[in-house]
CSV table of C-alpha atoms and ligand atoms in Angstrom, one decimal:
chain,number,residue,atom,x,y,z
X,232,UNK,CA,-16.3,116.0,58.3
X,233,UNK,CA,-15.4,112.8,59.4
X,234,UNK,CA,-12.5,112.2,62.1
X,235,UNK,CA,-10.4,109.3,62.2
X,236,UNK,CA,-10.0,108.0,66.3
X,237,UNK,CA,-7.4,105.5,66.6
X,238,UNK,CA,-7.9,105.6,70.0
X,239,UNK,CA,-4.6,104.8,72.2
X,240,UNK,CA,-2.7,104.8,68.9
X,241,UNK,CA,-1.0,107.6,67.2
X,242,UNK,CA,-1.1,107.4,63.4
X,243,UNK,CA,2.1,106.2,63.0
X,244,UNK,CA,2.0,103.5,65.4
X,245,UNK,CA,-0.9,102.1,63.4
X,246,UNK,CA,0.9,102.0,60.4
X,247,UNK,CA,4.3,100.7,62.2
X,248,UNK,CA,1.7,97.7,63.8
X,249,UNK,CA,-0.8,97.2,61.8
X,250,UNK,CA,-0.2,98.9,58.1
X,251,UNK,CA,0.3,95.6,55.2
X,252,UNK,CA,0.8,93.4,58.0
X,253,UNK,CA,-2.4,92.3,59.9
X,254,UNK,CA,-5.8,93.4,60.3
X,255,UNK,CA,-7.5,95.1,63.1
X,256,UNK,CA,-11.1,96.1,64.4
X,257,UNK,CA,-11.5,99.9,65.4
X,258,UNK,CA,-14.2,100.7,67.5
X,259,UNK,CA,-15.7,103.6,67.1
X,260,UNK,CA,-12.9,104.5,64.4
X,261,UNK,CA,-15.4,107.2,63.5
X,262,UNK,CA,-18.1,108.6,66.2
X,263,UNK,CA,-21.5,109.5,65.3
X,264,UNK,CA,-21.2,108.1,61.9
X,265,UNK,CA,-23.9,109.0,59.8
X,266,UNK,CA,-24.1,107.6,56.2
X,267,UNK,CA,-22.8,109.7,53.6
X,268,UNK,CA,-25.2,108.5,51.1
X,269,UNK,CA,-29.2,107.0,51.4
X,270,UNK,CA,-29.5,103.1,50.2
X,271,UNK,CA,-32.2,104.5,47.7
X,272,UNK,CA,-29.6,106.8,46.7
X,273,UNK,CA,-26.6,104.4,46.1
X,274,UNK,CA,-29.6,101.9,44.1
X,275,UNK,CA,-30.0,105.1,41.9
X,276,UNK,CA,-26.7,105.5,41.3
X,277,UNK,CA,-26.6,102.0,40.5
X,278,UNK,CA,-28.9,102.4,37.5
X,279,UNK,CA,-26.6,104.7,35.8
X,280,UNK,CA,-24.5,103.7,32.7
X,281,UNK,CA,-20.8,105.4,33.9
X,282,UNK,CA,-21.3,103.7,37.4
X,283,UNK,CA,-19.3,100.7,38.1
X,284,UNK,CA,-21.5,98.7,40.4
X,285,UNK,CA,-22.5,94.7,41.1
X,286,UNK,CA,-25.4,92.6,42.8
X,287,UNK,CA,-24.4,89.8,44.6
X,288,UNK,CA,-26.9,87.2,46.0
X,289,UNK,CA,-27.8,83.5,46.5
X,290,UNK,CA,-30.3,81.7,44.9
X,291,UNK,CA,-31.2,78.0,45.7
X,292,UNK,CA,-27.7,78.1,47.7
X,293,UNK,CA,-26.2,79.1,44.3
X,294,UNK,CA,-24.0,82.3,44.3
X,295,UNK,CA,-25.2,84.9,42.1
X,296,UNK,CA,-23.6,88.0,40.5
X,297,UNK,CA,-24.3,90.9,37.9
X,298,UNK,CA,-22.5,93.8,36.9
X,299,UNK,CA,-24.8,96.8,36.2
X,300,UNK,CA,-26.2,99.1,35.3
X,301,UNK,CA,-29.6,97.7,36.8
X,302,UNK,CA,-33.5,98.2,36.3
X,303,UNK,CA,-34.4,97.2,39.3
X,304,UNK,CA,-34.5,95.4,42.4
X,305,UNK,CA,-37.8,94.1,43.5
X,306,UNK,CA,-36.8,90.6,42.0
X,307,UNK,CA,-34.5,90.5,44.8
X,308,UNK,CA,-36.7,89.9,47.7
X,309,UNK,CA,-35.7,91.2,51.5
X,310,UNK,CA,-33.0,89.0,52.3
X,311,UNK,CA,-29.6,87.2,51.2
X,312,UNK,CA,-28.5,90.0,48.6
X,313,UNK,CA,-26.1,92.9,48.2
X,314,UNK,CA,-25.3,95.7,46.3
X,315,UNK,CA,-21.5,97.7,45.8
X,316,UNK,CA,-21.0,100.3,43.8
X,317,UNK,CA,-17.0,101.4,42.8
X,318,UNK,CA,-15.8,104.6,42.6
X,319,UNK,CA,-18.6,106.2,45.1
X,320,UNK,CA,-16.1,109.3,45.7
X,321,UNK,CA,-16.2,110.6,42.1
X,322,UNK,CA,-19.8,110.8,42.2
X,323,UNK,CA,-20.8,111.7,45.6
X,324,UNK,CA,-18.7,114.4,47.4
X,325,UNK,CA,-20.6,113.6,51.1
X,326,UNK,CA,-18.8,110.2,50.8
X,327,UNK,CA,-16.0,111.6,49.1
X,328,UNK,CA,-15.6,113.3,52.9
X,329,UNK,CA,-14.7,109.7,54.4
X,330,UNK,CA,-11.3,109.6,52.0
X,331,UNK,CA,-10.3,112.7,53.8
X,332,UNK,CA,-9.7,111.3,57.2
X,333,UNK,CA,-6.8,108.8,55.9
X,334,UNK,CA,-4.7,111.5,54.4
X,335,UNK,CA,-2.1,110.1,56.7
X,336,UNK,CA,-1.2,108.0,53.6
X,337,UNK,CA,0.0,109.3,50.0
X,338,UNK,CA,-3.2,109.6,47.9
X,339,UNK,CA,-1.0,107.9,45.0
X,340,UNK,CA,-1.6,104.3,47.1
X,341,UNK,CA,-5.2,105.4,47.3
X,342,UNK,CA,-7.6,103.2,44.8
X,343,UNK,CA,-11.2,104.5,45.4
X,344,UNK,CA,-14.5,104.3,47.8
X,345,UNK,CA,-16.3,101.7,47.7
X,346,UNK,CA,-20.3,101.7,49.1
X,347,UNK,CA,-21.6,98.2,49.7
X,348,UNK,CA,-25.6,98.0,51.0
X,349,UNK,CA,-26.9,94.8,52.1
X,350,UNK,CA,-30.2,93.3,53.3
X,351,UNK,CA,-30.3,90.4,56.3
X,352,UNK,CA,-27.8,87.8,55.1
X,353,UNK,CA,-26.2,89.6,52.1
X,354,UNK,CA,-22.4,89.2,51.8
X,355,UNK,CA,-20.2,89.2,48.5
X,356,UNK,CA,-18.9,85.9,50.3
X,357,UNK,CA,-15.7,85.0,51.5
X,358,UNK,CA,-12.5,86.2,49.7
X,359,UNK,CA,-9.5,87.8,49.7
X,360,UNK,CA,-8.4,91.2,48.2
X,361,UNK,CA,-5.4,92.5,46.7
X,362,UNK,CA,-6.2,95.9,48.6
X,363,UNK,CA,-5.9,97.5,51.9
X,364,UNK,CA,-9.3,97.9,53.0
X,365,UNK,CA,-10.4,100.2,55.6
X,366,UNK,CA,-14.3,98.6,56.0
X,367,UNK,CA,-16.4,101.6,57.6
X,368,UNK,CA,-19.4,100.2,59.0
X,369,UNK,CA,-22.1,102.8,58.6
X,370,UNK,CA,-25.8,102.1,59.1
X,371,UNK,CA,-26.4,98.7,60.6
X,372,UNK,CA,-24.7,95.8,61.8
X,373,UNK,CA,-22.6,93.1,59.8
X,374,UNK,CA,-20.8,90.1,61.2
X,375,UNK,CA,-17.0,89.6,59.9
X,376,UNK,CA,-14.4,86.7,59.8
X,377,UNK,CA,-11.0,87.7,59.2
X,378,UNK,CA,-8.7,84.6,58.7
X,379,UNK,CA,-4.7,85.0,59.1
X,380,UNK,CA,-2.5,84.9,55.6
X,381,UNK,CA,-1.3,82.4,54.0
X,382,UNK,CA,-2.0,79.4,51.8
X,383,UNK,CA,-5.6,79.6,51.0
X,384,UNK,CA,-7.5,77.8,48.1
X,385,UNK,CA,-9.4,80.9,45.9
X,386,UNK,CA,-12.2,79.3,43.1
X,387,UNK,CA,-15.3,80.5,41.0
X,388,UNK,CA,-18.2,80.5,43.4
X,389,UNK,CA,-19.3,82.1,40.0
X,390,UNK,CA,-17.9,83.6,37.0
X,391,UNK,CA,-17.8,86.8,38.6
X,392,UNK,CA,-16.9,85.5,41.8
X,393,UNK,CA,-13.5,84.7,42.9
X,394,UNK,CA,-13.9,82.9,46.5
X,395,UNK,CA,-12.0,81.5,49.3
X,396,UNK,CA,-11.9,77.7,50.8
X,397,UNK,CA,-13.2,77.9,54.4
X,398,UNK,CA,-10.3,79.4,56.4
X,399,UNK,CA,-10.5,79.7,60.4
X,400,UNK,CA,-11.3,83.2,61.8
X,401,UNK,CA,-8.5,85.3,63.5
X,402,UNK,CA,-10.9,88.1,64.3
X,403,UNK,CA,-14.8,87.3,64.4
X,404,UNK,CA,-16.3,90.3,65.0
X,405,UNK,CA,-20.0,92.0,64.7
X,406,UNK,CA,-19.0,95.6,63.7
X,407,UNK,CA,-21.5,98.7,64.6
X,408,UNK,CA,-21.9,101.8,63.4
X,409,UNK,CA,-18.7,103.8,63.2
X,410,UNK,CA,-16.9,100.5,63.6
X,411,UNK,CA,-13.7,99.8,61.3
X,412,UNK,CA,-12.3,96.8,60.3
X,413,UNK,CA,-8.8,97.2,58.3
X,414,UNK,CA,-7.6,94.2,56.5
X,415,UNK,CA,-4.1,94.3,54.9
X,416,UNK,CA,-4.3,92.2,51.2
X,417,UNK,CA,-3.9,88.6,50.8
X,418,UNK,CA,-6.5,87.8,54.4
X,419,UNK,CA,-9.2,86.4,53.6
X,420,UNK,CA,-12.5,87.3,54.8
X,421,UNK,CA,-16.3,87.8,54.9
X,422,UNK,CA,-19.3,89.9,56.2
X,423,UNK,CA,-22.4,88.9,56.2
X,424,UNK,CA,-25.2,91.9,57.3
X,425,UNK,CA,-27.0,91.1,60.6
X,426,UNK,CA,-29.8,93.7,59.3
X,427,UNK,CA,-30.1,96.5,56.4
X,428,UNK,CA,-26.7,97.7,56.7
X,429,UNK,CA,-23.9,99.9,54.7
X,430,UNK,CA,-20.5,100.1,54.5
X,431,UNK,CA,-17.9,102.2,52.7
X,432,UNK,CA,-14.7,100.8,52.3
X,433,UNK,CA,-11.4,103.2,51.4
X,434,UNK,CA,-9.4,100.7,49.4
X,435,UNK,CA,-5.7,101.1,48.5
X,436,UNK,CA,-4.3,99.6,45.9
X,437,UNK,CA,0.0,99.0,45.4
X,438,UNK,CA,0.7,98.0,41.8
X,439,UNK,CA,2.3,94.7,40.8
X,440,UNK,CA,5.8,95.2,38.3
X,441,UNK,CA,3.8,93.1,35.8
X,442,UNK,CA,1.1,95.7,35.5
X,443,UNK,CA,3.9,99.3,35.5
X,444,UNK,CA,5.8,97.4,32.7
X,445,UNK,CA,2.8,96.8,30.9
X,446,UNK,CA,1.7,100.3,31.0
X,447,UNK,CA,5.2,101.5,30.3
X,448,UNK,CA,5.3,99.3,26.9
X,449,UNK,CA,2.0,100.9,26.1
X,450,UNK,CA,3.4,104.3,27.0
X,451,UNK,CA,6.4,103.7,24.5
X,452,UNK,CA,4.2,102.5,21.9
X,453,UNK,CA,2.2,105.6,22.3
X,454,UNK,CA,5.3,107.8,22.3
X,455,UNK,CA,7.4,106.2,19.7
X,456,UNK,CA,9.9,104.9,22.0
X,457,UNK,CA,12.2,102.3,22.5
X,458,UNK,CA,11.5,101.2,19.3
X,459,UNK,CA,15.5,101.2,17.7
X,460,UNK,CA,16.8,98.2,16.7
X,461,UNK,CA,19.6,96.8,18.7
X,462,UNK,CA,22.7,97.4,16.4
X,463,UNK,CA,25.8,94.9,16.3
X,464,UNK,CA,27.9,96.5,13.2
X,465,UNK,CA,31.2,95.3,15.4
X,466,UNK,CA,30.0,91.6,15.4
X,467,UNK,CA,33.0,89.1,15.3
X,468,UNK,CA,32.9,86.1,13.7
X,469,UNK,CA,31.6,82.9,16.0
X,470,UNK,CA,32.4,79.7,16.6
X,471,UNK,CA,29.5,78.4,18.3
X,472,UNK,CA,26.6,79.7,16.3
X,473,UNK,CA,23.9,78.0,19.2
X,474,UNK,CA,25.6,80.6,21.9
X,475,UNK,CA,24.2,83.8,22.8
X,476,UNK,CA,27.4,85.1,24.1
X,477,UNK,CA,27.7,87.4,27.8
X,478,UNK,CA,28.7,90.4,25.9
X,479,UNK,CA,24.9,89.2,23.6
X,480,UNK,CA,22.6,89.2,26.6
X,481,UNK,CA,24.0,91.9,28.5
X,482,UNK,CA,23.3,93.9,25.6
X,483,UNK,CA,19.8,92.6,25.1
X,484,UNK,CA,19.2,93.5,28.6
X,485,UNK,CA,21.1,96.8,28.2
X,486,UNK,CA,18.0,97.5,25.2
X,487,UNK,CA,15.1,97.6,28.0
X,488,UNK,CA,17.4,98.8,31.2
X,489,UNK,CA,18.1,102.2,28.9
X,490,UNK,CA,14.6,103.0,29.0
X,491,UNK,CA,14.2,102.2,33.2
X,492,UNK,CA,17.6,104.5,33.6
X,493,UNK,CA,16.2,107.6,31.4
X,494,UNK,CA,15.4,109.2,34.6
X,495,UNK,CA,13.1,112.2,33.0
X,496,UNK,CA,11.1,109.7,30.5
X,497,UNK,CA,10.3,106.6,33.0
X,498,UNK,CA,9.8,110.1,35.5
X,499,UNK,CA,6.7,110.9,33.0
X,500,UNK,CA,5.4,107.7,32.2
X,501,UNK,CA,5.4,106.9,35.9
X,502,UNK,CA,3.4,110.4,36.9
X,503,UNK,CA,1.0,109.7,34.3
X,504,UNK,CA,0.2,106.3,34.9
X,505,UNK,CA,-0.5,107.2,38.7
X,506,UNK,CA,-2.4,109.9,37.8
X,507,UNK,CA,-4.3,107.9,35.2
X,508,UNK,CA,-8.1,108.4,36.4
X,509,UNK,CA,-9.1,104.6,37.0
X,510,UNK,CA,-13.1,105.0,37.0
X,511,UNK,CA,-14.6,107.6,35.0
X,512,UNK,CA,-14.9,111.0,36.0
X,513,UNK,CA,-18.3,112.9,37.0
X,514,UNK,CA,-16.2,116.3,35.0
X,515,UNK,CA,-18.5,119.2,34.7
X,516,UNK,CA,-17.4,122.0,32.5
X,517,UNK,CA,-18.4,125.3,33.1
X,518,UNK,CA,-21.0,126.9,31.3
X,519,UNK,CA,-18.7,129.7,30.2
X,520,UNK,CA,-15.0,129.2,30.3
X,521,UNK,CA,-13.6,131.9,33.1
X,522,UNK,CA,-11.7,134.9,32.4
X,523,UNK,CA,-8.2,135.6,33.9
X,524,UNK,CA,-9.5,138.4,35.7
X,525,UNK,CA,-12.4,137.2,37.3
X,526,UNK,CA,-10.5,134.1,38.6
X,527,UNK,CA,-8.1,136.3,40.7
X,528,UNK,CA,-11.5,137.9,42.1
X,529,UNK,CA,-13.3,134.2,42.8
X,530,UNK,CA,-9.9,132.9,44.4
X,531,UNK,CA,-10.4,135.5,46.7
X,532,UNK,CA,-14.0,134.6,47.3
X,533,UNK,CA,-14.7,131.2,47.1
X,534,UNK,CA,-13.3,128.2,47.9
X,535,UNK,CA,-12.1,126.0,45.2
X,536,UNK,CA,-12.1,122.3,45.5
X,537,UNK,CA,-10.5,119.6,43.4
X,538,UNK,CA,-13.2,117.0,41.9
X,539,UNK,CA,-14.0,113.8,43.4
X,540,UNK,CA,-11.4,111.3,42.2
X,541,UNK,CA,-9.1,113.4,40.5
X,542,UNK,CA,-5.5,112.6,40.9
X,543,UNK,CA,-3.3,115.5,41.2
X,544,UNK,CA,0.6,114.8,42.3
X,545,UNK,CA,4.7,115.8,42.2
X,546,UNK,CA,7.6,114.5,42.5
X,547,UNK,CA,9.3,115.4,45.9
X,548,UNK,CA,12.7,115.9,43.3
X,549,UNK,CA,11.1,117.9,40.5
X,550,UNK,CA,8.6,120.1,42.0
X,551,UNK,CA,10.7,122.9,42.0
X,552,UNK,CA,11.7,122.3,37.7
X,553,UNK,CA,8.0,123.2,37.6
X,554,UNK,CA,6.8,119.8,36.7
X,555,UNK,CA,3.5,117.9,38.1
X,556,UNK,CA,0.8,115.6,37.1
X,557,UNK,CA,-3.1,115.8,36.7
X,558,UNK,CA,-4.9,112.8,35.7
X,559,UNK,CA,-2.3,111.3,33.2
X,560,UNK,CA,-1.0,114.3,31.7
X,561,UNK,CA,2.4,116.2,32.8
X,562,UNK,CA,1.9,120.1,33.4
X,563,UNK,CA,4.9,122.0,33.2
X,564,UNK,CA,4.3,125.8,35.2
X,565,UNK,CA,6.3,128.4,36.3
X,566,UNK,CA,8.5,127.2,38.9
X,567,UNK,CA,8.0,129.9,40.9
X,568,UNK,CA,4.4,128.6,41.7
X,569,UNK,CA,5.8,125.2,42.8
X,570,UNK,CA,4.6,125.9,46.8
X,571,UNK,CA,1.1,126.7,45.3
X,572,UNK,CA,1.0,124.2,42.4
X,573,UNK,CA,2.4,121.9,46.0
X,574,UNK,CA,-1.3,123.0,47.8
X,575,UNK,CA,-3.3,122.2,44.6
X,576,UNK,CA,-1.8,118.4,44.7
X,577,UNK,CA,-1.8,118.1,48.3
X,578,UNK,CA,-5.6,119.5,49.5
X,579,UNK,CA,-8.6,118.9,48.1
X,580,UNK,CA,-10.1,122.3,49.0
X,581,UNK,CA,-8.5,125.6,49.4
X,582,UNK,CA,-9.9,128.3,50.7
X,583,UNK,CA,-9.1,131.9,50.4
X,584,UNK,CA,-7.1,132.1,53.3
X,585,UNK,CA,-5.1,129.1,51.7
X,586,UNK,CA,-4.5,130.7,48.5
X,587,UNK,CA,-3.4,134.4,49.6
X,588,UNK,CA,0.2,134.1,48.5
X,589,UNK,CA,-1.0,132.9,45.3
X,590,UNK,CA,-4.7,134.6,43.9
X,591,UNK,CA,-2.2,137.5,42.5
X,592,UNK,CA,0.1,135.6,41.0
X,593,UNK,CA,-0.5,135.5,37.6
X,594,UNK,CA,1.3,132.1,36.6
X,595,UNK,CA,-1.0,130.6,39.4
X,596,UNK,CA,-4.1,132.0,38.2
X,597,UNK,CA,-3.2,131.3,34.5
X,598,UNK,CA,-3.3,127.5,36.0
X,599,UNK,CA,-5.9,127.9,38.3
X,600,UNK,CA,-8.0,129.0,34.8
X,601,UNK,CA,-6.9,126.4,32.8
X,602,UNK,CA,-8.0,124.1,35.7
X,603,UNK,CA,-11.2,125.6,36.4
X,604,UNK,CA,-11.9,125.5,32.6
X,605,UNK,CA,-11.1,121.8,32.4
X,606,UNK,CA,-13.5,121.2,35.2
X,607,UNK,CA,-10.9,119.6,37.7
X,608,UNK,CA,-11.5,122.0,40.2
X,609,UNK,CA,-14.9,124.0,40.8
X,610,UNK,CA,-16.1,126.7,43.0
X,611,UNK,CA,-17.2,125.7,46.1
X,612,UNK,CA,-18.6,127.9,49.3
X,613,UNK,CA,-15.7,129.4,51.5
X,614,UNK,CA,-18.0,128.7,54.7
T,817,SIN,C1,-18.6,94.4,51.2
T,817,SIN,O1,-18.5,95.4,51.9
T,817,SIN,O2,-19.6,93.9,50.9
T,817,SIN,C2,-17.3,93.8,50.7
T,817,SIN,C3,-16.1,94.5,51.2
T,817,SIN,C4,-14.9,93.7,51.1
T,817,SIN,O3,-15.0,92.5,51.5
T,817,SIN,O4,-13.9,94.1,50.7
T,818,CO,CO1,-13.0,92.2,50.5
């Protein structure tokens, strides 16, 4: 388990300081941090096909990037080169862990984990991010530059590369072991290992109105809405044929404001699309599907824990109708089950003790079966 230590601050005066508006260093964030995953492990990982991963490096002063999967790394050398890997939570549940200690913010803002290892001198260079970035400094050291907000040039270093212009450092810092650096998006910055290091960053992610009304229009296409013609059968005769009259535009506008004010449609398409899974999914179906009856027993038994990226969430409003969302599809339940269904969206493991009210219910075990089945939750220890 890993165990957030803000130190003098409470959570909430973190996020009233420091939360989207500048970054901070803190020490010993986490104590006795001890890396969730091995370098050779995260290089493994790295040669698989459904992990999103990159190489960064220099060559002749020339900046350097692939995308994997990769063969190997021996060309690489010792020095000057790194290696991050996306989406490290759906395939490792150890790092998975390190998502759990910032729970103090909705898990809909949360993007994924991201595992970076670097030899002496590697760096991804200097940038900026559209995230907040929690940078967890596991095994070795790595010297950062933060530089304040603003105007800053970005450019291709490469094609894969977008970089910064120099910018002048607000924090330069060498961060340790257990060390974390937040930065809020839009500063730019850089680390640069010190030695064979690692770091796992917990990135979240806000999304911009140009991407939600993108999705929407797919979501309409997909639905077969929104796709009536705007009818005039009261048109008058014009004057001015150039003029798109008032009364013209505000009905053009009324066409697509319609479809934001259907409260229960855009209500959908919004849990869906923030449920949407955004890296693939390490799902492993059971050999068997479970019975009904036996799931009552195992609810009793084991643990069950939700898999490692999996988005599961509510509406604070519509809860109790019985509705929620599992990555990008709308369940409807029972809403009798809501405070369980409320658990299943909120925790990512629930013990017995946890599900007491709830392993003889049998609209939350008819879910709970379906979910197993799917292989969004699995059985886990109770410890
Ligand atoms: C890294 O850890 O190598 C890059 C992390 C970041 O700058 O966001
Ligand atoms: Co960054």
């Amino acid at each position: 388990m890993y165990t957030l230590n803000l130190k003098q601050m409470t959570q909430q005066e973190f996020l009233d300081e420091y939360w989207q508006k500048k970054p901070v260093v803190i020490r010993q964030g986490f104590k006795d941090f001890v890396d969730p995953i091995a370098a050779d492990e995260l290089a493994g990982l790295a040669m698989e096909e459904q992990i999103e991963s990159r190489l960064v490096h220099k060559t002749d002063g020339q900046w350097q990037a692939a995308f994997g999967p990769f063969e190997s790394y021996e060309h690489l050398g010792t020095q000057d080169w790194s290696l991050v890997v996306q989406a490290l939570d759906n395939f490792s549940e150890e790092a998975a862990e390190i998502i759990e200690a910032f729970r103090f913010l909705p898990h809909w803002r949360l993007d994924d984990l991201m595992a970076s290892f670097a030899m002496p001198g590697g760096s991804v260079g200097p940038h900026m991010d559209n995230y907040d970035t929690f940078i967890c400094q596991g095994s070795g050291k790595r010297h950062w530059r933060v530089g304040d907000n603003g105007q800053h040039i970005e450019f291709a270093a490469h094609e894969a590369l977008l970089h910064v212009e120099p910018f002048e450092a607000i924090i330069d810092v060498e961060l340790e072991t257990g060390d974390i650096l937040y930065i809020p998006p839009g500063f730019p910055h850089e680390g640069i290992s010190l030695d064979t290091s690692m770091s796992f960053s917990v990135g979240f992610r806000a999304n911009s109105a140009v991407s939600v009304l993108s999705a929407f229009a797919d979501h309409l296409i997909d639905n077969e809405k929104g796709n009536k013609l705007l009818t005039d059968a009261n048109r008058q005769v014009v004057s001015h044929s150039g003029e798109v009259t008032n009364e013209d535009y505000a009905s053009i506008k009324n066409q697509i404001q319609r479809l934001l004010d259907d409260e229960a449609s855009f209500k959908t398409f919004t849990g869906q699309f923030l449920t949407a899974a955004k890296h693939d999914l390490d799902t492993l179906l059971p050999d068997e599907p479970f019975e009904l009856t036996e799931v009552s027993n195992l609810l009793n038994s084991h643990a069950i824990k939700r898999l490692g990226g999996l988005r599961a969430f509510y509406f604070e409003d519509t809860i109790e109708q019985g509705l929620c969302y599992i990555n990008g599809t709308e369940l409807a339940f029972s809403n009798d089950i809501a405070n369980g269904v409320k658990l299943l969206c909120d925790k990512v493991m629930l013990k017995p003790d946890d599900l007491s009210a709830w392993s003889h219910n049998a609209a939350f075990v008819e879910l709970a079966t379906e979910l197993l089945n799917q292989g969004y939750w699995y059985l886990a220890e109770a410890e």
